[in-house]
PDB file of C-alpha atoms and ligand atoms in Angstrom:
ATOM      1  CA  UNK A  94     105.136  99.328 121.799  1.00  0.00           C
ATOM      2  CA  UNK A  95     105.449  95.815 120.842  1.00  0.00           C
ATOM      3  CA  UNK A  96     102.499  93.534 119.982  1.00  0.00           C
ATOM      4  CA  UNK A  97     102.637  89.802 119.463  1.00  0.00           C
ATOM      5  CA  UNK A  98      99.643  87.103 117.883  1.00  0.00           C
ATOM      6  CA  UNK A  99      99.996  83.332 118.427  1.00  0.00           C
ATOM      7  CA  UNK A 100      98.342  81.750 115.271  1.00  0.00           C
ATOM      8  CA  UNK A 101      97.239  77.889 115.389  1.00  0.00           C
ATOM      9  CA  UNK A 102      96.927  76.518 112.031  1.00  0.00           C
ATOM     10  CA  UNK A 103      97.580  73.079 110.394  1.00  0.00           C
ATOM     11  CA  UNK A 104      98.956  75.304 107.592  1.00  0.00           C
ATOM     12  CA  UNK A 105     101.694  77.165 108.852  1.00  0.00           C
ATOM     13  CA  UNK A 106     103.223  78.070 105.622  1.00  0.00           C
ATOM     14  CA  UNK A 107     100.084  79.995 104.540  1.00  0.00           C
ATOM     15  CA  UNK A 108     100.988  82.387 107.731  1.00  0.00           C
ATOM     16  CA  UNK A 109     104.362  82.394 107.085  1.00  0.00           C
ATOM     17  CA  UNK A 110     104.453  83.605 103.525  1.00  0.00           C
ATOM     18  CA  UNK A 111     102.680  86.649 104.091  1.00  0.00           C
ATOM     19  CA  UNK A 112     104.517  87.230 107.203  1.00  0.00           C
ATOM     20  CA  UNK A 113     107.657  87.018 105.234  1.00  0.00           C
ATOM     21  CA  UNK A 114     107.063  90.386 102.765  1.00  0.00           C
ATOM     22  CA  UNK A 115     106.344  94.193 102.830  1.00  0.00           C
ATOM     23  CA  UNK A 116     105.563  96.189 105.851  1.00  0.00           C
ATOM     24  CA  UNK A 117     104.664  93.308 108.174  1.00  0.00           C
ATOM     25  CA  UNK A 118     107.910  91.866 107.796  1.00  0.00           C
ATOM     26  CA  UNK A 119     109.638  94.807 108.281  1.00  0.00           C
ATOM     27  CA  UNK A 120     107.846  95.158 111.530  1.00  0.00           C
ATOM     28  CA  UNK A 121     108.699  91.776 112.435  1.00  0.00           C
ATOM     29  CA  UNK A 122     112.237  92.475 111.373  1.00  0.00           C
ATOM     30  CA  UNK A 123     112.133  95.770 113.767  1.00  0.00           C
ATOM     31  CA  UNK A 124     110.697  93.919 116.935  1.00  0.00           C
ATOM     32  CA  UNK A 125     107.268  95.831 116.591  1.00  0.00           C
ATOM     33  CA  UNK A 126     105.565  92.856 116.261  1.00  0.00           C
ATOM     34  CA  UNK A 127     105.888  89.026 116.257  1.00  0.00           C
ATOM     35  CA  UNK A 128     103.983  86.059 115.132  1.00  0.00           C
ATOM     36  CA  UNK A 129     103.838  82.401 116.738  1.00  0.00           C
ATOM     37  CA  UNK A 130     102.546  79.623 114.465  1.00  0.00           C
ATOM     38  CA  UNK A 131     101.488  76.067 115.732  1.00  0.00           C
ATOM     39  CA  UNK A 132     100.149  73.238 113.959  1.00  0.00           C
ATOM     40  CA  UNK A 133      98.026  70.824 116.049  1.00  0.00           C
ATOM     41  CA  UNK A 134      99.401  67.855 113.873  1.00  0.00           C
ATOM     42  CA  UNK A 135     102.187  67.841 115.943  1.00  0.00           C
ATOM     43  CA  UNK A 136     100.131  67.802 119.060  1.00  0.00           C
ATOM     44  CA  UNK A 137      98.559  64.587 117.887  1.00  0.00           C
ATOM     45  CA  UNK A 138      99.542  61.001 119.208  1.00  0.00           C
ATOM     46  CA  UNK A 139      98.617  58.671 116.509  1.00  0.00           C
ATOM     47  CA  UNK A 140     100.682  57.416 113.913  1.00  0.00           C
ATOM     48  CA  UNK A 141      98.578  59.223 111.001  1.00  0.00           C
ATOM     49  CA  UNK A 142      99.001  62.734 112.912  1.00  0.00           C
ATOM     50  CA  UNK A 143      95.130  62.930 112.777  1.00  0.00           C
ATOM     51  CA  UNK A 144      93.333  66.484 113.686  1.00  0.00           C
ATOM     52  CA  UNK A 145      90.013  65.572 112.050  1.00  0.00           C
ATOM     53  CA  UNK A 146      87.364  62.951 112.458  1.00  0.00           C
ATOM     54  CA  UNK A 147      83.811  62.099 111.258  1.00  0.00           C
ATOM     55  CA  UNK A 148      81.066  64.415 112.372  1.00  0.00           C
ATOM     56  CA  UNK A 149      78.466  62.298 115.077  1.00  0.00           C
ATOM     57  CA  UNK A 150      75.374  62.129 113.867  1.00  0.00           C
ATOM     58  CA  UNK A 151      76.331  62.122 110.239  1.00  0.00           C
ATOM     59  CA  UNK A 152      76.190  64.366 107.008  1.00  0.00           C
ATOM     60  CA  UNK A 153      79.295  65.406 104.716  1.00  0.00           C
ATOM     61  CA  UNK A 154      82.781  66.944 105.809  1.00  0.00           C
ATOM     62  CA  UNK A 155      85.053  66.539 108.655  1.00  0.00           C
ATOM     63  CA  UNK A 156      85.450  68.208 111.838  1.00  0.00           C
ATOM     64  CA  UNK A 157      88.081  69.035 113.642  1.00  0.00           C
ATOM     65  CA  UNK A 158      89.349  67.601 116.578  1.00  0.00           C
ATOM     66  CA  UNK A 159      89.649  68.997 120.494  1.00  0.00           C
ATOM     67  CA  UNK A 160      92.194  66.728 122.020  1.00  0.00           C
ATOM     68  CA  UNK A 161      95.072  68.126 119.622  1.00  0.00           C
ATOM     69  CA  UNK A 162      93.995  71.905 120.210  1.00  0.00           C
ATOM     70  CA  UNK A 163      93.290  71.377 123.976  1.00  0.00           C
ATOM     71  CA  UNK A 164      97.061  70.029 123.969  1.00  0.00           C
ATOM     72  CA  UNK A 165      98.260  72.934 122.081  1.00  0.00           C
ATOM     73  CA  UNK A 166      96.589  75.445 124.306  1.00  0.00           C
ATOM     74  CA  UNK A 167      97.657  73.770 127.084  1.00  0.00           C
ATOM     75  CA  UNK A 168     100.818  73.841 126.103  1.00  0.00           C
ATOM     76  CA  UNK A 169     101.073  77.433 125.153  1.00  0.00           C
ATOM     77  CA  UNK A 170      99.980  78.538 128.881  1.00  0.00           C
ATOM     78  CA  UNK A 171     102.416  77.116 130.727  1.00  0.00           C
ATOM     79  CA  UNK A 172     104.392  80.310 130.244  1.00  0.00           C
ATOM     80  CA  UNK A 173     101.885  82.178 132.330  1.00  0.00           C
ATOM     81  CA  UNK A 174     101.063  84.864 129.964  1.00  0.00           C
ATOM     82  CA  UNK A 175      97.672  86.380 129.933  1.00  0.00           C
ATOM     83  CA  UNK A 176      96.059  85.651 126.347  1.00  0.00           C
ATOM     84  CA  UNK A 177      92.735  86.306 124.479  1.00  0.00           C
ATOM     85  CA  UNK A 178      91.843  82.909 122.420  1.00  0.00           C
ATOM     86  CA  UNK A 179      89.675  83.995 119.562  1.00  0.00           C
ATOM     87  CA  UNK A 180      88.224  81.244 116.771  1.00  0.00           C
ATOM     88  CA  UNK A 181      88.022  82.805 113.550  1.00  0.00           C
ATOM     89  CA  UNK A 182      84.697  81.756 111.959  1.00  0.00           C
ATOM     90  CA  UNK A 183      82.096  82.819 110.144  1.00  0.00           C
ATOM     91  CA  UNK A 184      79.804  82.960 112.892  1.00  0.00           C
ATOM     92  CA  UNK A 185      81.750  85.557 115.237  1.00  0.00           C
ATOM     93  CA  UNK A 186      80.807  88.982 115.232  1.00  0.00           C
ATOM     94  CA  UNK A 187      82.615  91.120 112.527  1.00  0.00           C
ATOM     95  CA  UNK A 188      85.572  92.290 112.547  1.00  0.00           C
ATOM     96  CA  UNK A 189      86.187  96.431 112.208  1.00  0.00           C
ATOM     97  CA  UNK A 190      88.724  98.774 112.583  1.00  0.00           C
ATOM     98  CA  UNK A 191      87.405  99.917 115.896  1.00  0.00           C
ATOM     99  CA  UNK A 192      88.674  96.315 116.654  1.00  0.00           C
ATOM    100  CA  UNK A 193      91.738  97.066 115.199  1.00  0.00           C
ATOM    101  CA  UNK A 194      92.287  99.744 117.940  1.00  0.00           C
ATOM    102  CA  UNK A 195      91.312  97.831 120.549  1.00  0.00           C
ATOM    103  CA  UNK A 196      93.613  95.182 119.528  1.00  0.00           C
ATOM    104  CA  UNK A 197      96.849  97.726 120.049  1.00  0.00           C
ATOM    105  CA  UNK A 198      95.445  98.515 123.391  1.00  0.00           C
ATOM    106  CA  UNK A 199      95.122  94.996 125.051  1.00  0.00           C
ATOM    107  CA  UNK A 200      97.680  93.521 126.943  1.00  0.00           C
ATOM    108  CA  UNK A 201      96.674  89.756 126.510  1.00  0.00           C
ATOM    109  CA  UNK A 202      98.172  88.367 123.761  1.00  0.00           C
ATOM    110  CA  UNK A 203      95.867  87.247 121.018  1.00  0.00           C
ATOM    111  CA  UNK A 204      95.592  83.698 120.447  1.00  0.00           C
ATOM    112  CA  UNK A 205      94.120  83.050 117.068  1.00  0.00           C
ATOM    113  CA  UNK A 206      92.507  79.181 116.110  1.00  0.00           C
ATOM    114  CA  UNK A 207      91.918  78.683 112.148  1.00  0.00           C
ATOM    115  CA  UNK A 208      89.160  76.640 111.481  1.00  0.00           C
ATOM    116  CA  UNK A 209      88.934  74.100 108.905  1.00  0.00           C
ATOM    117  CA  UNK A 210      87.157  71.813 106.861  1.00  0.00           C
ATOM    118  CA  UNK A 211      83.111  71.976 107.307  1.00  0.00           C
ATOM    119  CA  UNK A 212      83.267  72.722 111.333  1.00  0.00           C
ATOM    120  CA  UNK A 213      85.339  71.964 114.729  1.00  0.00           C
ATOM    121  CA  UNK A 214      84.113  70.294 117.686  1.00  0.00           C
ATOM    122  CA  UNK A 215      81.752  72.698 119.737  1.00  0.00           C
ATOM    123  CA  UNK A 216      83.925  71.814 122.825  1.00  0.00           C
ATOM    124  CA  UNK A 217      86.376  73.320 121.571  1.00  0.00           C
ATOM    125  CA  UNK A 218      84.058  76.601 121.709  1.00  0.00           C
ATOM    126  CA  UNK A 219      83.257  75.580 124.973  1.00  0.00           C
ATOM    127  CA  UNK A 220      86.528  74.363 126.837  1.00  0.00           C
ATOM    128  CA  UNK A 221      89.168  77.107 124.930  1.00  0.00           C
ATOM    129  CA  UNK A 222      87.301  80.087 123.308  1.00  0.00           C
ATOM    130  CA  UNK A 223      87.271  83.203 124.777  1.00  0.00           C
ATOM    131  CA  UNK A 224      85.535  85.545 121.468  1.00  0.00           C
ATOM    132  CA  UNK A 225      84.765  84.505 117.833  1.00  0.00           C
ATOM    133  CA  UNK A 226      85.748  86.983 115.102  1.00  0.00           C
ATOM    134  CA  UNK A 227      84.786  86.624 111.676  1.00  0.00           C
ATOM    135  CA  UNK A 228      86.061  89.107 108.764  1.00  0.00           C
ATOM    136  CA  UNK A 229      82.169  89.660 106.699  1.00  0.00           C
ATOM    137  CA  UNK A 230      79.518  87.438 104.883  1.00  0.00           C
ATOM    138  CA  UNK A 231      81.102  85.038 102.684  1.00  0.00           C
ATOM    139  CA  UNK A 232      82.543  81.413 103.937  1.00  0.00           C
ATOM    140  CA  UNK A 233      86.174  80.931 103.322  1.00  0.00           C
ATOM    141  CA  UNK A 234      87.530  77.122 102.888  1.00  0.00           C
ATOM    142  CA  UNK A 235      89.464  78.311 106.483  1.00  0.00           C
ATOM    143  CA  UNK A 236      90.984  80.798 109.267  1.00  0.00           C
ATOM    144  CA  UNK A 237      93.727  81.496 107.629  1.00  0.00           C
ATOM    145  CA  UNK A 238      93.288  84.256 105.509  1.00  0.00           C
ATOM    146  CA  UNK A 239      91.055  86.241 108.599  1.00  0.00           C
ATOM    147  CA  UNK A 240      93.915  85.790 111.040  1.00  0.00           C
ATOM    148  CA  UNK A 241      96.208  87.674 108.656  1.00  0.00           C
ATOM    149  CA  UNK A 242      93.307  90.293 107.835  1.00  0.00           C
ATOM    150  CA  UNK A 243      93.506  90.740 111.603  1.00  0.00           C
ATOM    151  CA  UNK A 244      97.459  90.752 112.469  1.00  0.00           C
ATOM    152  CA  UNK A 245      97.776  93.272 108.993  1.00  0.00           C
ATOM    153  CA  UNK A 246      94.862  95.865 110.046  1.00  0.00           C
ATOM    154  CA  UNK A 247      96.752  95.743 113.954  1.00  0.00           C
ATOM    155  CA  UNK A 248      99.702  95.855 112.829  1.00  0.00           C
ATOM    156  CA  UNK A 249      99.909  99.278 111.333  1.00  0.00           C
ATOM    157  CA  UNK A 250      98.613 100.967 113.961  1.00  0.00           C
ATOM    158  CA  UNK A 251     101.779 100.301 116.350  1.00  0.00           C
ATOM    159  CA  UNK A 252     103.545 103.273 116.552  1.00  0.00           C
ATOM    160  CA  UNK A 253     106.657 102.982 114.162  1.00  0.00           C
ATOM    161  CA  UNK A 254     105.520 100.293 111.501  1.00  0.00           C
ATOM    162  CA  UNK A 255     104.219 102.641 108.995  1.00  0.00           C
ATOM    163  CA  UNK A 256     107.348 104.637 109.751  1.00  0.00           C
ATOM    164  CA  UNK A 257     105.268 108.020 109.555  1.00  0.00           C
ATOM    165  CA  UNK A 258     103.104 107.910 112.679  1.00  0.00           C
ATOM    166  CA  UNK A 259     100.260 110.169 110.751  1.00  0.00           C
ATOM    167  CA  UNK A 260      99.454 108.500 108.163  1.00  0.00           C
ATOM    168  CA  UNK A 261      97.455 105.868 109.999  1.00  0.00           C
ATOM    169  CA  UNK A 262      96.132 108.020 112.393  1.00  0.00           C
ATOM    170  CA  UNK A 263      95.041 110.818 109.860  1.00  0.00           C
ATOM    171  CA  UNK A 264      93.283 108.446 107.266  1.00  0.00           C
ATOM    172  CA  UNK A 265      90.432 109.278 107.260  1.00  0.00           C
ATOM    173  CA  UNK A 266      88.958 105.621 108.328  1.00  0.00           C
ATOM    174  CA  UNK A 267      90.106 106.623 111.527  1.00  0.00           C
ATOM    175  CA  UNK A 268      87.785 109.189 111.677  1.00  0.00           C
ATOM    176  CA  UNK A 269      85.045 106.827 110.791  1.00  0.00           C
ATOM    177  CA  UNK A 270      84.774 107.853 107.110  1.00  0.00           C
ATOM    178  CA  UNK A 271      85.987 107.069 104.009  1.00  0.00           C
ATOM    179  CA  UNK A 272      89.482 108.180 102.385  1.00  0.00           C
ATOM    180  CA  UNK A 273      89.601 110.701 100.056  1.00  0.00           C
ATOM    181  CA  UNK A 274      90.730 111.158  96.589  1.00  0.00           C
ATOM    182  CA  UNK A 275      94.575 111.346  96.021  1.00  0.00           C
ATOM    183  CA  UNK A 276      97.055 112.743  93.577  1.00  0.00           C
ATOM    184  CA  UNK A 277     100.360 112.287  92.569  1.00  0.00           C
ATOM    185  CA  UNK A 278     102.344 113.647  89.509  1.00  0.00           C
ATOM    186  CA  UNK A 279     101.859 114.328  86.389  1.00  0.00           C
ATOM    187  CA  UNK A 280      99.548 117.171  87.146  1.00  0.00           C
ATOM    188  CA  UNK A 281      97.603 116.245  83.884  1.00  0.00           C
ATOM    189  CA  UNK A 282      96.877 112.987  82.848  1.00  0.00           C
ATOM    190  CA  UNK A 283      95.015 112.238  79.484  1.00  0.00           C
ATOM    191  CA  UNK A 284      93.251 115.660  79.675  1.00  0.00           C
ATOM    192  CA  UNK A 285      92.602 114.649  83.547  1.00  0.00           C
ATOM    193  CA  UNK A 286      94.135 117.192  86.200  1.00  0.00           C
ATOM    194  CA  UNK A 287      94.479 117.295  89.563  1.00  0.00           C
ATOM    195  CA  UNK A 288      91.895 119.491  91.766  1.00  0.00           C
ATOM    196  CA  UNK A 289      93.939 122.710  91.895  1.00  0.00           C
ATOM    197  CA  UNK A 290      93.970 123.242  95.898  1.00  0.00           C
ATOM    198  CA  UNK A 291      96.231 119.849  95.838  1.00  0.00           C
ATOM    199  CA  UNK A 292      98.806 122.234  93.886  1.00  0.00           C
ATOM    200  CA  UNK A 293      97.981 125.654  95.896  1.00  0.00           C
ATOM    201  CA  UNK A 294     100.600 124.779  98.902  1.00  0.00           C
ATOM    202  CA  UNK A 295      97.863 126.095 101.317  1.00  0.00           C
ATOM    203  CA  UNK A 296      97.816 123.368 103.963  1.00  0.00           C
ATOM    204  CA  UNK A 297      94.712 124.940 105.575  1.00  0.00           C
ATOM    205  CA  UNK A 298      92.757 124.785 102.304  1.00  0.00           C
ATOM    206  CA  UNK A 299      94.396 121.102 101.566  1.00  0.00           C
ATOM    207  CA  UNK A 300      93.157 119.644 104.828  1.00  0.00           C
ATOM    208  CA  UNK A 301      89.514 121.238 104.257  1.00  0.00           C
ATOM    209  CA  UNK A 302      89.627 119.918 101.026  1.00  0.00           C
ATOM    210  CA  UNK A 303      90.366 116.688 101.764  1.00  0.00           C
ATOM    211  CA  UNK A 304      87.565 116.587 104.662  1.00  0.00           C
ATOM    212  CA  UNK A 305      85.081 117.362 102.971  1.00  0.00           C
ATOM    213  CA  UNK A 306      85.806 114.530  99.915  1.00  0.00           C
ATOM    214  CA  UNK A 307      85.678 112.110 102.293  1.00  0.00           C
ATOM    215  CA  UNK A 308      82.572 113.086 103.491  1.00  0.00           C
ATOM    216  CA  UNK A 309      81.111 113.715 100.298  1.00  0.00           C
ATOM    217  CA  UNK A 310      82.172 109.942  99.304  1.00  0.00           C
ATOM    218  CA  UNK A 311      81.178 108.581 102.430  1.00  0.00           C
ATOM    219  CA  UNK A 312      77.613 110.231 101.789  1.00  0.00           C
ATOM    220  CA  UNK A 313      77.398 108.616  98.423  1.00  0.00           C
ATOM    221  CA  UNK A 314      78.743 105.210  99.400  1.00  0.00           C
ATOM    222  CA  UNK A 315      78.406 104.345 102.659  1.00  0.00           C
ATOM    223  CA  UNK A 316      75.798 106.509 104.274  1.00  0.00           C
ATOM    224  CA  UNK A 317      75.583 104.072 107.327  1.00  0.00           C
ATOM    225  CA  UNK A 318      79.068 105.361 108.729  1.00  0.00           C
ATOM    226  CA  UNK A 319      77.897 108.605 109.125  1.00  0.00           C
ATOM    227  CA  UNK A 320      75.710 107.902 111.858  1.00  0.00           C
ATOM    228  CA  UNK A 321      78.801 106.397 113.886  1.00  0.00           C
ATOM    229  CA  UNK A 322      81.415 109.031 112.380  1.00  0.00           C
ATOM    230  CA  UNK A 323      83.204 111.507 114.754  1.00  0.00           C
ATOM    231  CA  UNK A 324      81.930 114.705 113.198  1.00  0.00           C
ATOM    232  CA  UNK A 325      82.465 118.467 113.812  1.00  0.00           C
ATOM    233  CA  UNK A 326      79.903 120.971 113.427  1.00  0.00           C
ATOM    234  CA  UNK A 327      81.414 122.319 110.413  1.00  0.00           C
ATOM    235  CA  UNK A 328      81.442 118.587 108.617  1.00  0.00           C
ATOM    236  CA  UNK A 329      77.103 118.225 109.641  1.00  0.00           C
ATOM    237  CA  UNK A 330      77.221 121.581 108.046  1.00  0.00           C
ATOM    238  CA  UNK A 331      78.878 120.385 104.673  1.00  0.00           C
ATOM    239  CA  UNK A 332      76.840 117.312 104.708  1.00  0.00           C
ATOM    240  CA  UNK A 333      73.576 119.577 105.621  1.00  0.00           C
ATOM    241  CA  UNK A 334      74.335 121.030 102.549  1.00  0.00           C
ATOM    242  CA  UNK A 335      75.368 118.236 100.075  1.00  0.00           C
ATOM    243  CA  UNK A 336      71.846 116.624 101.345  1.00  0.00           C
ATOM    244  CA  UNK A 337      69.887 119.725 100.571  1.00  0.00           C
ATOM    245  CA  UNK A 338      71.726 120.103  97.111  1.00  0.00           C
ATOM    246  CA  UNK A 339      71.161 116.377  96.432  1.00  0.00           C
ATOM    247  CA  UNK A 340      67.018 116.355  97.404  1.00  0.00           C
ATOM    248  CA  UNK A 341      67.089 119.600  95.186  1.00  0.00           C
ATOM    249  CA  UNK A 342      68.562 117.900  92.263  1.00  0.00           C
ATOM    250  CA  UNK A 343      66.608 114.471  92.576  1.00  0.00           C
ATOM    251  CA  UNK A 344      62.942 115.911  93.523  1.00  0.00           C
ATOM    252  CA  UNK A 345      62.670 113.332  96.297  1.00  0.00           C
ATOM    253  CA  UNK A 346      63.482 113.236  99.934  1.00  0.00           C
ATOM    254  CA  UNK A 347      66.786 111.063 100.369  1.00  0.00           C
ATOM    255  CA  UNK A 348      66.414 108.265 102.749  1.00  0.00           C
ATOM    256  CA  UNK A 349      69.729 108.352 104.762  1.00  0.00           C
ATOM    257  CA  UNK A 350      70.010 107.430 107.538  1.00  0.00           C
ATOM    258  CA  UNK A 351      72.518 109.999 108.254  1.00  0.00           C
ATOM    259  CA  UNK A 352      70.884 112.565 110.816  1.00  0.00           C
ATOM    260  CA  UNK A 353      71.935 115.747 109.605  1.00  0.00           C
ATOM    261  CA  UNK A 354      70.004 115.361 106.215  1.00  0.00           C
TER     262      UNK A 354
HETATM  263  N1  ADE B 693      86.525  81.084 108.198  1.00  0.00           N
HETATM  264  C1  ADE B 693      85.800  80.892 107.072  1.00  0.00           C
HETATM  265  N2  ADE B 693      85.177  82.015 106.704  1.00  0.00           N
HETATM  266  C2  ADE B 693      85.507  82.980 107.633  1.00  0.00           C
HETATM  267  C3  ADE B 693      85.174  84.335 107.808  1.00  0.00           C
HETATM  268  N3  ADE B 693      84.359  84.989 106.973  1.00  0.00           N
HETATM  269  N4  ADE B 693      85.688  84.995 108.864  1.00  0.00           N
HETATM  270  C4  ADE B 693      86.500  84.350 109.733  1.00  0.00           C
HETATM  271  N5  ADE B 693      86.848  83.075 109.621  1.00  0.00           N
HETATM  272  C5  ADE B 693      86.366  82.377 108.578  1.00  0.00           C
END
């Protein structure tokens, strides 16, 4: 499987530098994935290259222009393929890693726009958007950085680019919850060890182990996932039990959400 993003920025290099290192680049190197970039400057027809304006009606900041980005988009389609334009703003809905997935399955090519300075021209919503993503809460000074959030989190999950097919599949956000605790040598750190199933060889006990941390953390942190999580009967058991032990403990019911506790 190949998967390929077209990315419209007026800063290209931004894209590019990340695109250059580590796994994505490897990918890229491998044909697993590819990565268009545009500017709209060069879709401009004035002498100053210009892709922003004064906003109507006044106030501070600029906004960006539709005549360059109509051109570009224009442009783009003429080789017939099917594509998915997103504007990355902090207005879209959020971005998640069911998202992700979906992203891997879809046979339109992505076509993300990076908005800049205060705002861009609401016909540009209107004429060439088909979805807005954002990445959370917070305002970033641009597009940029959510596009690559986007093209990294799809990226390994096409089969080959993390060279072991498992390990994206079998983290445990995949399931819904949270990753759990890992370990690596020396078996004793600073009077810290390692949990001693880690070091028992007994896969059976390893991958029960591991389970039920990230359950366990995902109960403590981020008891909201649970109610979304895939979960077998034996994991509502565990967490049955770590609610019980926990309401025990604190003398007070717990107010999860969660619906086995
Ligand atoms: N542009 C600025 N902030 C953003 C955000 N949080 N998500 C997507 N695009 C953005």
């Amino acid at each position: 499987m190949r998967r390929g993003f077209d990315v419209v920025t007026i800063f290209p290099g931004m894209i590019e530098s990340y695109l250059g290192e580590s796994i994505v680049n490897r990918a890229i190197r491998n044909g697993l994935l590819d990565v268009a970039v545009y500017n709209p400057r060069d879709y401009t027809k004035d002498r100053h290259r210009t892709v922003d304006d004064y906003p109507y009606g006044g106030g501070s900041g600029m906004v960006m222009k539709v005549e360059p980005l109509y051109e570009l988009l224009t442009d783009l389609r003429k080789d017939g393929r099917a594509r998915r334009v997103i504007l990355l703003t902090p207005q879209g809905r959020t971005f998640d890693q069911q998202m992700a997935e979906e992203f891997v399955q879809d046979d339109r090519r992505p076509v993300f726009i990076c908005g800049r300075y205060e705002g861009i021209d609401e016909r540009v919503r209107e004429l060439l958007v088909d979805d807005e993503l954002s990445i959370g809460d917070y305002v970033m000074t641009g597009g940029e950085l959510a596009a690559l959030v986007i093209i990294d989190s799809v990226a390994r999950l096409i089969p080959g680019v993390l060279g072991d097919d498992a390990s994206s599949r079998e983290e445990s956000f995949s399931w819904g919850i949270l990753d759990y605790p890992h370990y690596t040598r020396p078996p004793e750190f600073l009077g810290y060890g390692v949990p001693a199933v880690l070091l028992s060889g007994n896969h059976a006990e390893i991958m029960r182990w591991r389970r039920r941390e990230a359950l366990r953390r995902t109960l403590e942190r981020r008891p909201d996932l649970l109610d979304r999580a895939r979960l077998t009967e034996e994991d509502t058991r565990f967490l049955r039990e770590l609610c019980s032990d926990r309401t025990k403990s604190s003398g007070e019911d717990t107010d999860e959400s969660y619906k086995g506790c």
